[in-house]
Coordinates of C-alpha atoms and ligand atoms in Angstrom, one line a residue:
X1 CA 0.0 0.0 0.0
X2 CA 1.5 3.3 -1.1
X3 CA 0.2 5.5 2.0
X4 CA -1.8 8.0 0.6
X5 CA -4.8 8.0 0.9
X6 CA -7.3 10.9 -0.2
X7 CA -10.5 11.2 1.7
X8 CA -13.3 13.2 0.5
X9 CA -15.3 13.8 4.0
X10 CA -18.4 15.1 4.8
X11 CA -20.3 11.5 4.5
X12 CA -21.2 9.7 7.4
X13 CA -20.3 6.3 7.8
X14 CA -23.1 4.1 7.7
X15 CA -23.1 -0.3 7.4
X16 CA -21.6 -3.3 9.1
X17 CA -18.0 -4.1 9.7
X18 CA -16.5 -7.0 11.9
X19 CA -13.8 -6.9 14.2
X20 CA -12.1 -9.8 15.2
X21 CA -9.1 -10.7 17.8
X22 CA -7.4 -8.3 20.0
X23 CA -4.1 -7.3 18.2
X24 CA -2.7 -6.5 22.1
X25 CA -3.4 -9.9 22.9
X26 CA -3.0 -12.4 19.7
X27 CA 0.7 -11.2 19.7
X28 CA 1.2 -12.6 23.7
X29 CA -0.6 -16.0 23.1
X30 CA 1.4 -16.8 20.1
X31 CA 4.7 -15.7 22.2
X32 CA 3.0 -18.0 24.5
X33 CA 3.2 -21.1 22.3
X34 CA 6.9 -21.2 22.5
X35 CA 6.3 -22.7 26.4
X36 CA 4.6 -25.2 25.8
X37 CA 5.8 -29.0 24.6
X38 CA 2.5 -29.6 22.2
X39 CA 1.7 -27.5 18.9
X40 CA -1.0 -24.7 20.0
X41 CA -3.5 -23.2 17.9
X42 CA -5.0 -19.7 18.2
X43 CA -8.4 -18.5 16.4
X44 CA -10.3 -15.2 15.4
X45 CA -6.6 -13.8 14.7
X46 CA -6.7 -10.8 12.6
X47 CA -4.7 -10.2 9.6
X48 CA -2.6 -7.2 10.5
X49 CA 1.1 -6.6 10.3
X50 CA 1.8 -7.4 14.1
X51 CA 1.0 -10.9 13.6
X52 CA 3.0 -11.0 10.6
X53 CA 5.8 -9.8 12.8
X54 CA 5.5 -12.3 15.8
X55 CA 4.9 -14.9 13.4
X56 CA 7.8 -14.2 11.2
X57 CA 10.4 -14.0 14.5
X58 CA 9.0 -17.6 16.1
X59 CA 9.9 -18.3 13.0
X60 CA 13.6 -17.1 13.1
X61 CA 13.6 -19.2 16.3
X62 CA 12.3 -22.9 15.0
X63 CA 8.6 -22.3 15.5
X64 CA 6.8 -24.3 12.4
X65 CA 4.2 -21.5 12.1
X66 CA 0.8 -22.1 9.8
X67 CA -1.4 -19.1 9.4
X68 CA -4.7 -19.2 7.1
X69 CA -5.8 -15.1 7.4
X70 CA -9.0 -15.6 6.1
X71 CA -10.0 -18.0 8.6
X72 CA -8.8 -16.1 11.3
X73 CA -6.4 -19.5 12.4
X74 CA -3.0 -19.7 13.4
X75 CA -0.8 -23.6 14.3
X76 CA 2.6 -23.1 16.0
X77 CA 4.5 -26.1 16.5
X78 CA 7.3 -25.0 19.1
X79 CA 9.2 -28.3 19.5
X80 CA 12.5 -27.5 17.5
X81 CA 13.0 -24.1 19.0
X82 CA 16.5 -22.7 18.2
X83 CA 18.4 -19.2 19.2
X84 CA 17.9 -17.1 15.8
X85 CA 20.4 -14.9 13.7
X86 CA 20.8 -11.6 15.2
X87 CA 20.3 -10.0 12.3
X88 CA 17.3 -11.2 11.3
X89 CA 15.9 -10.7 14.7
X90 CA 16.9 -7.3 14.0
X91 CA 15.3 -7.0 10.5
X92 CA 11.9 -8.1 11.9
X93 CA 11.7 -6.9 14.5
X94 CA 12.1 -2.9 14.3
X95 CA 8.5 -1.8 14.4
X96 CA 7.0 -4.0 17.6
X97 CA 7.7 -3.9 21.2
X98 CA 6.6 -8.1 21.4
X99 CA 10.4 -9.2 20.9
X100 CA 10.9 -8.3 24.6
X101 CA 8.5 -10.9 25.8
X102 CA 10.3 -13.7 24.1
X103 CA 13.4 -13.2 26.7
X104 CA 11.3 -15.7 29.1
X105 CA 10.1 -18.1 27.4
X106 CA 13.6 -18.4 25.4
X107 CA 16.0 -18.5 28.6
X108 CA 13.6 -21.5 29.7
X109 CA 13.9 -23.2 26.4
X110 CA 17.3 -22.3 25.1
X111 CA 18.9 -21.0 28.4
X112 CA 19.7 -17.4 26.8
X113 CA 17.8 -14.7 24.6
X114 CA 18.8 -11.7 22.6
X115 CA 16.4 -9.0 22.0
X116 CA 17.2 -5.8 19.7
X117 CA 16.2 -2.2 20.4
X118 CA 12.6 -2.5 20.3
X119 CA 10.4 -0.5 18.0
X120 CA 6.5 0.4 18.5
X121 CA 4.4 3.7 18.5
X122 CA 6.4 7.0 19.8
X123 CA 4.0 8.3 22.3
X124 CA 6.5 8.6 25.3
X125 CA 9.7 7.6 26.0
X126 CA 8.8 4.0 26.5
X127 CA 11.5 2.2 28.3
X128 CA 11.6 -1.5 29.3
X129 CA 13.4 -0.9 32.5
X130 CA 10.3 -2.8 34.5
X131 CA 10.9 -5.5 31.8
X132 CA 15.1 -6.1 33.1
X133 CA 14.6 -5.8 36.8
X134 CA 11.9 -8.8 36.7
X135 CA 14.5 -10.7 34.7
X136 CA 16.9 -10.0 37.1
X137 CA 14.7 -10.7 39.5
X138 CA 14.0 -14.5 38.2
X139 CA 17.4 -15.1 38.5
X140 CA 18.3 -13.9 34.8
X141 CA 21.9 -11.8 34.1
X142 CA 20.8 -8.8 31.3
X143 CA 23.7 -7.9 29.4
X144 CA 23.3 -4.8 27.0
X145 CA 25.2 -4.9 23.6
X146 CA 25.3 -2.3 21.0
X147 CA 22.5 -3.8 18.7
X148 CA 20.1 -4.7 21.6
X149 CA 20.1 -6.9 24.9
X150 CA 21.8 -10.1 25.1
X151 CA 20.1 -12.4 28.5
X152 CA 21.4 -16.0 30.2
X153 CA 20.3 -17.4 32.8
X154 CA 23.1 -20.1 33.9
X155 CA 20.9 -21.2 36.8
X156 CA 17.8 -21.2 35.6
X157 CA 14.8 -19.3 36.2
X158 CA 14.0 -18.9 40.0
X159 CA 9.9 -17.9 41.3
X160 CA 10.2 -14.2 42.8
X161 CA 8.2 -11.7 44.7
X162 CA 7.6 -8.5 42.3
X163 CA 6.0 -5.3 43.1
X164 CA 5.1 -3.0 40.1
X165 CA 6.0 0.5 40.6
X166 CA 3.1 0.8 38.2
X167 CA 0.3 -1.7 36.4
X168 CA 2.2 -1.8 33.7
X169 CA 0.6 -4.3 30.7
X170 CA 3.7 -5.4 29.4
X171 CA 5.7 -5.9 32.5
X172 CA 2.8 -8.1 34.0
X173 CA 3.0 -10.1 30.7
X174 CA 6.8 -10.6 31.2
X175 CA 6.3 -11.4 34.8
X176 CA 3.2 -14.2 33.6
X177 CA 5.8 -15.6 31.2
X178 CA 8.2 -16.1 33.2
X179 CA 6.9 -17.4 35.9
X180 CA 4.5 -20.0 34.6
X181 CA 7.7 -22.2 34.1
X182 CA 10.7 -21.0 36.9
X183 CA 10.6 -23.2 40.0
X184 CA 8.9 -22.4 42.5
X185 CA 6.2 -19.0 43.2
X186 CA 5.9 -16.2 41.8
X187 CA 4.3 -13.0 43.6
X188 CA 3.3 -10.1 41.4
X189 CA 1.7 -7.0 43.4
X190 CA 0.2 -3.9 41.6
X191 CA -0.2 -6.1 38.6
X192 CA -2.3 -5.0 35.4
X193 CA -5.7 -6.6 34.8
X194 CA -6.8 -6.0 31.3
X195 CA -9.4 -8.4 29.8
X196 CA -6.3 -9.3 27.5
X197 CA -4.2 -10.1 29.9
X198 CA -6.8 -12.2 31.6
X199 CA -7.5 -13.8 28.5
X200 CA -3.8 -14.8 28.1
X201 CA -3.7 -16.4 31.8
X202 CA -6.6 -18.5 30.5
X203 CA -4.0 -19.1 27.8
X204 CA -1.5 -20.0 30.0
X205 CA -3.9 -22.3 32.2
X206 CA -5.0 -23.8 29.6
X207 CA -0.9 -25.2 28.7
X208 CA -0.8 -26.4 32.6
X209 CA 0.2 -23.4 34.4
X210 CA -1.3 -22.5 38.5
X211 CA -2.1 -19.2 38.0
X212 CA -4.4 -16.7 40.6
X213 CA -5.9 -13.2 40.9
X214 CA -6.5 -11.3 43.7
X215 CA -9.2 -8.6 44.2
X216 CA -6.1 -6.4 45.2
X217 CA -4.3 -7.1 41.4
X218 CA -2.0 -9.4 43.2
X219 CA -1.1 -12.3 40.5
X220 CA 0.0 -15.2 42.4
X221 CA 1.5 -18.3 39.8
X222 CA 3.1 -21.6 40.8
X223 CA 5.9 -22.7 38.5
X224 CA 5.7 -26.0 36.9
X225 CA 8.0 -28.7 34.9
X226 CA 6.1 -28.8 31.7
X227 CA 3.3 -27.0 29.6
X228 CA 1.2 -28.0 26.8
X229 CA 0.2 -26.7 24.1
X230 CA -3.6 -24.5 23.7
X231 CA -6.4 -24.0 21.6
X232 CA -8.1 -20.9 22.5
X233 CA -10.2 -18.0 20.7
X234 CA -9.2 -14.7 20.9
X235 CA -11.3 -12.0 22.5
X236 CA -12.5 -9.2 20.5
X237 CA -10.4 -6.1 20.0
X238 CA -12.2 -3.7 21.9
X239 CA -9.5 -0.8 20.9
X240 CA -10.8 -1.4 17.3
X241 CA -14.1 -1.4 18.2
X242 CA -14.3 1.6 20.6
X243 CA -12.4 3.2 17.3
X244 CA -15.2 2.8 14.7
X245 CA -18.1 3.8 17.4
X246 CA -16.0 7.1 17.5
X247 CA -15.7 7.2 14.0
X248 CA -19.8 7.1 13.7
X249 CA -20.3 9.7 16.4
X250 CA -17.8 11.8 14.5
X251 CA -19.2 11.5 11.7
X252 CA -22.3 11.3 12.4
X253 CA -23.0 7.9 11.1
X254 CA -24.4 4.8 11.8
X255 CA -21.9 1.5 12.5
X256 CA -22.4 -1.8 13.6
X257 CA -19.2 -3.8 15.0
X258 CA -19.7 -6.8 14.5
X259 CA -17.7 -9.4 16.8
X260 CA -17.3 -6.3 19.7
X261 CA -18.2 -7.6 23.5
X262 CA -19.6 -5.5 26.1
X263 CA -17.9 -7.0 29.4
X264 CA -15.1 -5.6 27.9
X265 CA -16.0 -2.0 26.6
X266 CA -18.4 -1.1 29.7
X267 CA -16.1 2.0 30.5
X268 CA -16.1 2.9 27.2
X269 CA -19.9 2.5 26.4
X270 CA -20.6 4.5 29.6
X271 CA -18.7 7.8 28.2
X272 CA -19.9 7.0 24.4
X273 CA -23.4 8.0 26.2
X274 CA -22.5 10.5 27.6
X275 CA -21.0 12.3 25.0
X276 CA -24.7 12.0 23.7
X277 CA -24.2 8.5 21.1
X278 CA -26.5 5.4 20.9
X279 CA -25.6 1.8 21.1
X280 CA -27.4 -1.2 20.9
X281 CA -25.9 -4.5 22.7
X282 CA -26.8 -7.4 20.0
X283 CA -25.8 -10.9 20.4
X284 CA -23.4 -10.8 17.5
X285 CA -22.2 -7.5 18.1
X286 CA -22.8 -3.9 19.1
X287 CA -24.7 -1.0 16.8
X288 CA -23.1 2.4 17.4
X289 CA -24.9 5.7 16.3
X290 CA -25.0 9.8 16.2
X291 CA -28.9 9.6 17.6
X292 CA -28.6 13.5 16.0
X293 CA -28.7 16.9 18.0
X294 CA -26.0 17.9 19.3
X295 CA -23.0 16.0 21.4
X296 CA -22.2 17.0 24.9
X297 CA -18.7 17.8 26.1
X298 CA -17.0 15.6 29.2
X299 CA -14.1 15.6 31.6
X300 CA -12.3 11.8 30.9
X301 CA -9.4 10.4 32.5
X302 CA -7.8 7.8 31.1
X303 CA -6.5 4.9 33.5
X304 CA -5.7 1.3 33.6
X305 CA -8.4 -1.1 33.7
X306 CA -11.1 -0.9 34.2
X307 CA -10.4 2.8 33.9
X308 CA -11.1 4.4 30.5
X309 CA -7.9 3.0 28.5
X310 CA -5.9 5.3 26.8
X311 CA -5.8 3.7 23.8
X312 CA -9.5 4.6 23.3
X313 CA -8.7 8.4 24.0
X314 CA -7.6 9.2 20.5
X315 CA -10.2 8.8 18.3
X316 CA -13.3 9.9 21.0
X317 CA -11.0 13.5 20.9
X318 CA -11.8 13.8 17.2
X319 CA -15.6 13.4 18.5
X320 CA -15.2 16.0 21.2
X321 CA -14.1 18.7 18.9
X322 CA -17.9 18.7 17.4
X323 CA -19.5 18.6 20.9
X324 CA -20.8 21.7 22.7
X325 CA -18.8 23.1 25.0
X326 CA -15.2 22.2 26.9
X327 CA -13.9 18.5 26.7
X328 CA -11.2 18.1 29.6
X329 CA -9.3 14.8 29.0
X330 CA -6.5 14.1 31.4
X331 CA -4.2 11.1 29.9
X332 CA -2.7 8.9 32.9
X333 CA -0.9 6.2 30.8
X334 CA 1.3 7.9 28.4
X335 CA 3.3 11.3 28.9
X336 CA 3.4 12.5 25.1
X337 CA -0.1 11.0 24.2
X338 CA -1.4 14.1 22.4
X339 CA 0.9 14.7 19.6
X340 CA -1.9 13.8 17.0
X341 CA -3.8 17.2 17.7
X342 CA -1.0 19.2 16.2
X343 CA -3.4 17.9 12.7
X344 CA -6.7 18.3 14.1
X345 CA -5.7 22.1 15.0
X346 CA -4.9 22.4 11.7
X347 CA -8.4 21.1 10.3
X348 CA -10.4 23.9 12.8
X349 CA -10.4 22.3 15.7
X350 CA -10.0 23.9 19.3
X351 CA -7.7 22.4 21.3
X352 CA -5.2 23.3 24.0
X353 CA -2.9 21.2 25.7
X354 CA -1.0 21.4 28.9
X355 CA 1.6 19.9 31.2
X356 CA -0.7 20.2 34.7
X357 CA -2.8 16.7 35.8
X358 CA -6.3 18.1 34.6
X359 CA -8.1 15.7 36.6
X360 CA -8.1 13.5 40.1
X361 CA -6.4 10.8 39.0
X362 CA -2.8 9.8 40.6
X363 CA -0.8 10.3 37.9
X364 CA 3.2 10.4 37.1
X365 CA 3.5 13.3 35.0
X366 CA 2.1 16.4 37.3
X367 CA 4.7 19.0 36.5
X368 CA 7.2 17.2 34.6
X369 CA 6.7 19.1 31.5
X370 CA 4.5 16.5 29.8
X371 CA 1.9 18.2 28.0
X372 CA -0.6 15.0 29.2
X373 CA -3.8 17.1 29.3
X374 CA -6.2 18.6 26.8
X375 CA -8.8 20.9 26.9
X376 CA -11.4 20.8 23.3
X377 CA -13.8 23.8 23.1
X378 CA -16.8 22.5 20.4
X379 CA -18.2 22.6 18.0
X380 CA -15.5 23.7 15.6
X381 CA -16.0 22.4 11.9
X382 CA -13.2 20.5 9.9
X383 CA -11.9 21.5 7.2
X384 CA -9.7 18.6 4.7
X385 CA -6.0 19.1 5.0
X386 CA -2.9 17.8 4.1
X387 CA -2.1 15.0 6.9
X388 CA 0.9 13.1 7.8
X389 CA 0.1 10.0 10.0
X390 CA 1.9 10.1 13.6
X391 CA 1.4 6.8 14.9
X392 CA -1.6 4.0 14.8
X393 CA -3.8 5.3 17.3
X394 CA -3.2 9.2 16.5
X395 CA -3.2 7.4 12.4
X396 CA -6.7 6.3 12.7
X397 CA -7.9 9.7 14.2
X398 CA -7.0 11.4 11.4
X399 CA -8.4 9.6 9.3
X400 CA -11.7 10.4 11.2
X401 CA -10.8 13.7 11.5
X402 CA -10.9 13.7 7.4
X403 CA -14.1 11.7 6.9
X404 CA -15.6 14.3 9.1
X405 CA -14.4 17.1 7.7
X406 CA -15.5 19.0 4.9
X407 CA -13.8 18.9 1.7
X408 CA -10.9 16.3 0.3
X409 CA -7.5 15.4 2.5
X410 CA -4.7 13.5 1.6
X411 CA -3.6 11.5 4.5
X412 CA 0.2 10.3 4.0
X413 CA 1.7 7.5 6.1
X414 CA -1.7 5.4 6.3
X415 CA 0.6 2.3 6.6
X416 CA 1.1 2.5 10.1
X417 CA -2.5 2.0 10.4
X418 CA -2.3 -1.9 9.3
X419 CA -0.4 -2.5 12.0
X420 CA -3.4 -2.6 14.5
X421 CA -6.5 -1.9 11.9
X422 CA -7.3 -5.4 10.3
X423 CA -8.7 -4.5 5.9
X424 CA -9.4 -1.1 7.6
X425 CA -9.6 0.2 4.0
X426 CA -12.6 -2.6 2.8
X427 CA -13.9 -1.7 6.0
X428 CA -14.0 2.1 5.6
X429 CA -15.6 1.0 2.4
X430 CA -17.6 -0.9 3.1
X431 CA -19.3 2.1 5.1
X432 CA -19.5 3.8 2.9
X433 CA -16.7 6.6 2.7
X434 CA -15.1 8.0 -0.2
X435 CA -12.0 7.3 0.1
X436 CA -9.1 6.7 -2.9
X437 CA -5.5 5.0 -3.0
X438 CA -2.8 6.7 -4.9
X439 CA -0.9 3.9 -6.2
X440 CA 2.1 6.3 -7.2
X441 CA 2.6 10.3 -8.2
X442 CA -0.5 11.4 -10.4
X443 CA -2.5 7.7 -10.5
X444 CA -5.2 6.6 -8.0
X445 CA -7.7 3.3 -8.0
X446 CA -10.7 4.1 -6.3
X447 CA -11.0 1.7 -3.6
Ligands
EPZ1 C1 0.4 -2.1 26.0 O1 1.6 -1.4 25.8 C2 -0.3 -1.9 24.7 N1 0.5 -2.5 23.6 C3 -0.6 -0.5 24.4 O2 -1.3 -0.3 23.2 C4 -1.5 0.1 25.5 O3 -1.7 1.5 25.3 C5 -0.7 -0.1 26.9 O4 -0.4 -1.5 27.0 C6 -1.5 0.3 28.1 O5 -2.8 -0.4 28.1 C7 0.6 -3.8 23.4 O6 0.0 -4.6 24.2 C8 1.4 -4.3 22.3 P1 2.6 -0.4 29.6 P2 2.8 -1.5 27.0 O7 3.8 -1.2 29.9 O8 2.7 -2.9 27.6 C9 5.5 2.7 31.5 C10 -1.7 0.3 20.9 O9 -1.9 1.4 20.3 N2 6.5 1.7 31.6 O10 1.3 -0.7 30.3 O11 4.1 -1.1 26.4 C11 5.2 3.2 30.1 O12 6.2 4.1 29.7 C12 -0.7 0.3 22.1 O13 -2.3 -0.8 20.7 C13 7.8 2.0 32.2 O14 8.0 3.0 32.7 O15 2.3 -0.5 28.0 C14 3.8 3.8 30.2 O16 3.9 5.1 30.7 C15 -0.1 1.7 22.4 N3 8.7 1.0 32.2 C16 3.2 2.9 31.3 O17 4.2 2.2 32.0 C17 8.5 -0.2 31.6 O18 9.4 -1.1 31.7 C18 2.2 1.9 30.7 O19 2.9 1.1 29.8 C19 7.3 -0.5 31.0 C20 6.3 0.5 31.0

């Protein structure tokens, strides 16, 4: 795909699209596989490029990996894992943040791990120092090299007691990796609970492993000598999903997401009304819709779960700019989560951000510079623009930001947006939106 994309807005989006596996959970599970002693196989995966990415480094280390994309089903035989070429470690790995989960399920298998400088969206700084003190902490020795980190562990892995300065979602997936095989328990206090991390300790049950959550987030697991493989269904990507209902209120259309879960999107449904949208709860999915009149603005805070997650924030801002009055949105996870509304000021919209906690929330970032709050004054109409995509999430609010402004925008970059959008241009559509590909200077094929 070229990455241009020219978007005639001004139409809203109207039909049914289907969302299928969480891409922040599919990538785990698979890394998952390479614990166990049995093939796995994982279903409702979607075809996006961080699958192709995990799937092409189990690869580089012996994993016999099957995929079908159009049926959604993935086979990974783990059984002749092998230490892979640094290089081509290297070569895949550049635009994900997955290779650091391999380091514990490699040191059990192979006894050492090297993982290259990882890659993923630049919306802070990022660093994977939680990550290396649990290794340590298992009993690992981290050695850092030029082109990444280099990890042994001469006396094997060793259960730990681990206290997370914060609920981090990758350092409790490194801790659950880990663990499920050391000898001996594992403790893991201030832990992070999201449905996809619960979904891949069902994961990790299902292979053999002891694993228990406490109504404080503590995560208690009991190593054992030997996992099996799994068959398991992903749960639906609620990130996905919580992005089209935006893109219906936005626009003011009419969208039903078919495959998206409730349990799973309750905090999100709850501000979705009160920004003034409909949704009905189906048994196959959920209907999202601009009811008409006029939105209403909010105070959000984004949080870990079963706060409002971040990831969520993005798009709904591109809904706030055409609500009535001042949005406040106070971002929690991320310190340099606003970047994206450098555009979206430059299509007409209203919207100021600042470095003080604009909210109740705890949060790490209180006057440390990070402009990690927003303030949107509505409604301010869109006008098309030039856009350069900054990252996936910030990516797919532009491109709402386009289909609901008026006139035509040529949105550069859009490739970033496979990496967590699954056919997101069939999809767009398939909804109807006007929406063209340049395939190179001067030619486009209407899509
Ligand atoms: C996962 O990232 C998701 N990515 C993110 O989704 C999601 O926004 C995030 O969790 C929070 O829910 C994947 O699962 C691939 P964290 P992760 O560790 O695990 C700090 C998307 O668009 N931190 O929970 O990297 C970190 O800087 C992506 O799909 C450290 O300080 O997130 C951040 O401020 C974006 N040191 C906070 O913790 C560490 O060693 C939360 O990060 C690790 C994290």
């Amino acid at each position: 795909m070229s990455g241009l994309l020219t978007v005639e807005g001004g139409t809203p989006l109207q039909g049914e699209i289907t969302v299928r596996g969480a891409k922040n959970f599919v990538s785990k599970a698979m890394v998952a596989s390479l614990l166990g002693e049995e093939a796995s196989e994982l279903r409702n995966v979607p075809q996006i490029r961080d699958v192709e990415v995990v799937a092409n480094l189990l690869g580089l280390h012996g994993v016999l990996v099957e995929h079908d994309p159009q049926a959604g089903v993935i086979s990974l035989d783990p059984r002749n894992v092998e230490a892979a070429h640094v290089a081509d470690i290297d070569a895949y790995a550049g635009s994900s943040r997955i290779p650091i989960l391999f380091c514990g399920p490699l040191l059990h298998r192979l006894g050492e791990a090297f993982i290259p400088d990882l890659g993923g969206c630049r919306i802070g700084d990022r660093p994977i120092d939680y990550h290396l003190n649990i290794l340590r902490q298992f009993g690992a020795v981290v050695d850092k090299r030029v082109q990444g980190i280099h990890l042994s562990a001469p006396g094997g892995l060793r259960g730990t007691k681990i206290h997370l300065p914060y609920p981090s979602v990758g350092a409790t997936e490194q801790t659950l990796l880990t663990a499920v095989r050391a000898s001996g328990l594992t403790e893991l206090s201030n832990a992070a609970i999201e449905p996809e991390i619960m979904d891949l300790i069902a994961v990790l049950q299902k292979m053999g492993a002891i694993i228990s959550v406490d109504t404080d987030r503590t995560i208690r697991i009991e190593g054992v000598d030997r996992l099996d493989g799994f068959r398991h269904s992903a749960l639906a990507d609620r990130i996905e999903a919580g992005s089209w209902a935006s893109a219906a209120l936005a626009t003011r259309g009419d969208v039903f997401v078919k495959g998206a879960t409730q349990p799973e999107m309750m905090t999100f449904l709850n501000t979705f009304r009160k920004v003034g949208g409909a949704f009905d709860v189906r048994e196959d999915g959920i209907r999202f819709w601009h009811p008409g009149g006029d939105l209403r603005s909010i105070v959000l805070e984004t949080d870990v779960h079963p706060g409002f997650m971040t990831d969520w924030q993005q798009p709904l801002v591109v809904a706030l700019t055409q609500a009535n009055g001042l949005s406040i949105v106070h971002e929690t996870v991320y310190e340099n989560r606003f970047g994206f509304t450098d555009a979206l000021r430059g299509m007409g919209a209203t919207i100021q951000i600042y470095r003080e906690c604009l909210g109740g929330l705890e949060c790490r970032f209180g006057q440390r510079n990070f402009n990690h709050s927003a303030v949107i004054s509505g409604p301010t109409p869109l006008r098309a623009a030039d856009i350069e995509v900054p990252d996936l999430r910030g990516g797919f609010s532009h491109l709402i930001a386009a289909l609901a402004a008026e006139g035509t925008s040529r949105v550069r970059g859009i490739d970033i947006i496979n990496r967590g959008y699954e056919n997101f241009m069939d999809k767009l559509e398939a909804l109807g939106a006007k929406v063209s590909l340049a395939e190179a200077e001067g030619q486009v094929a209407l899509v």
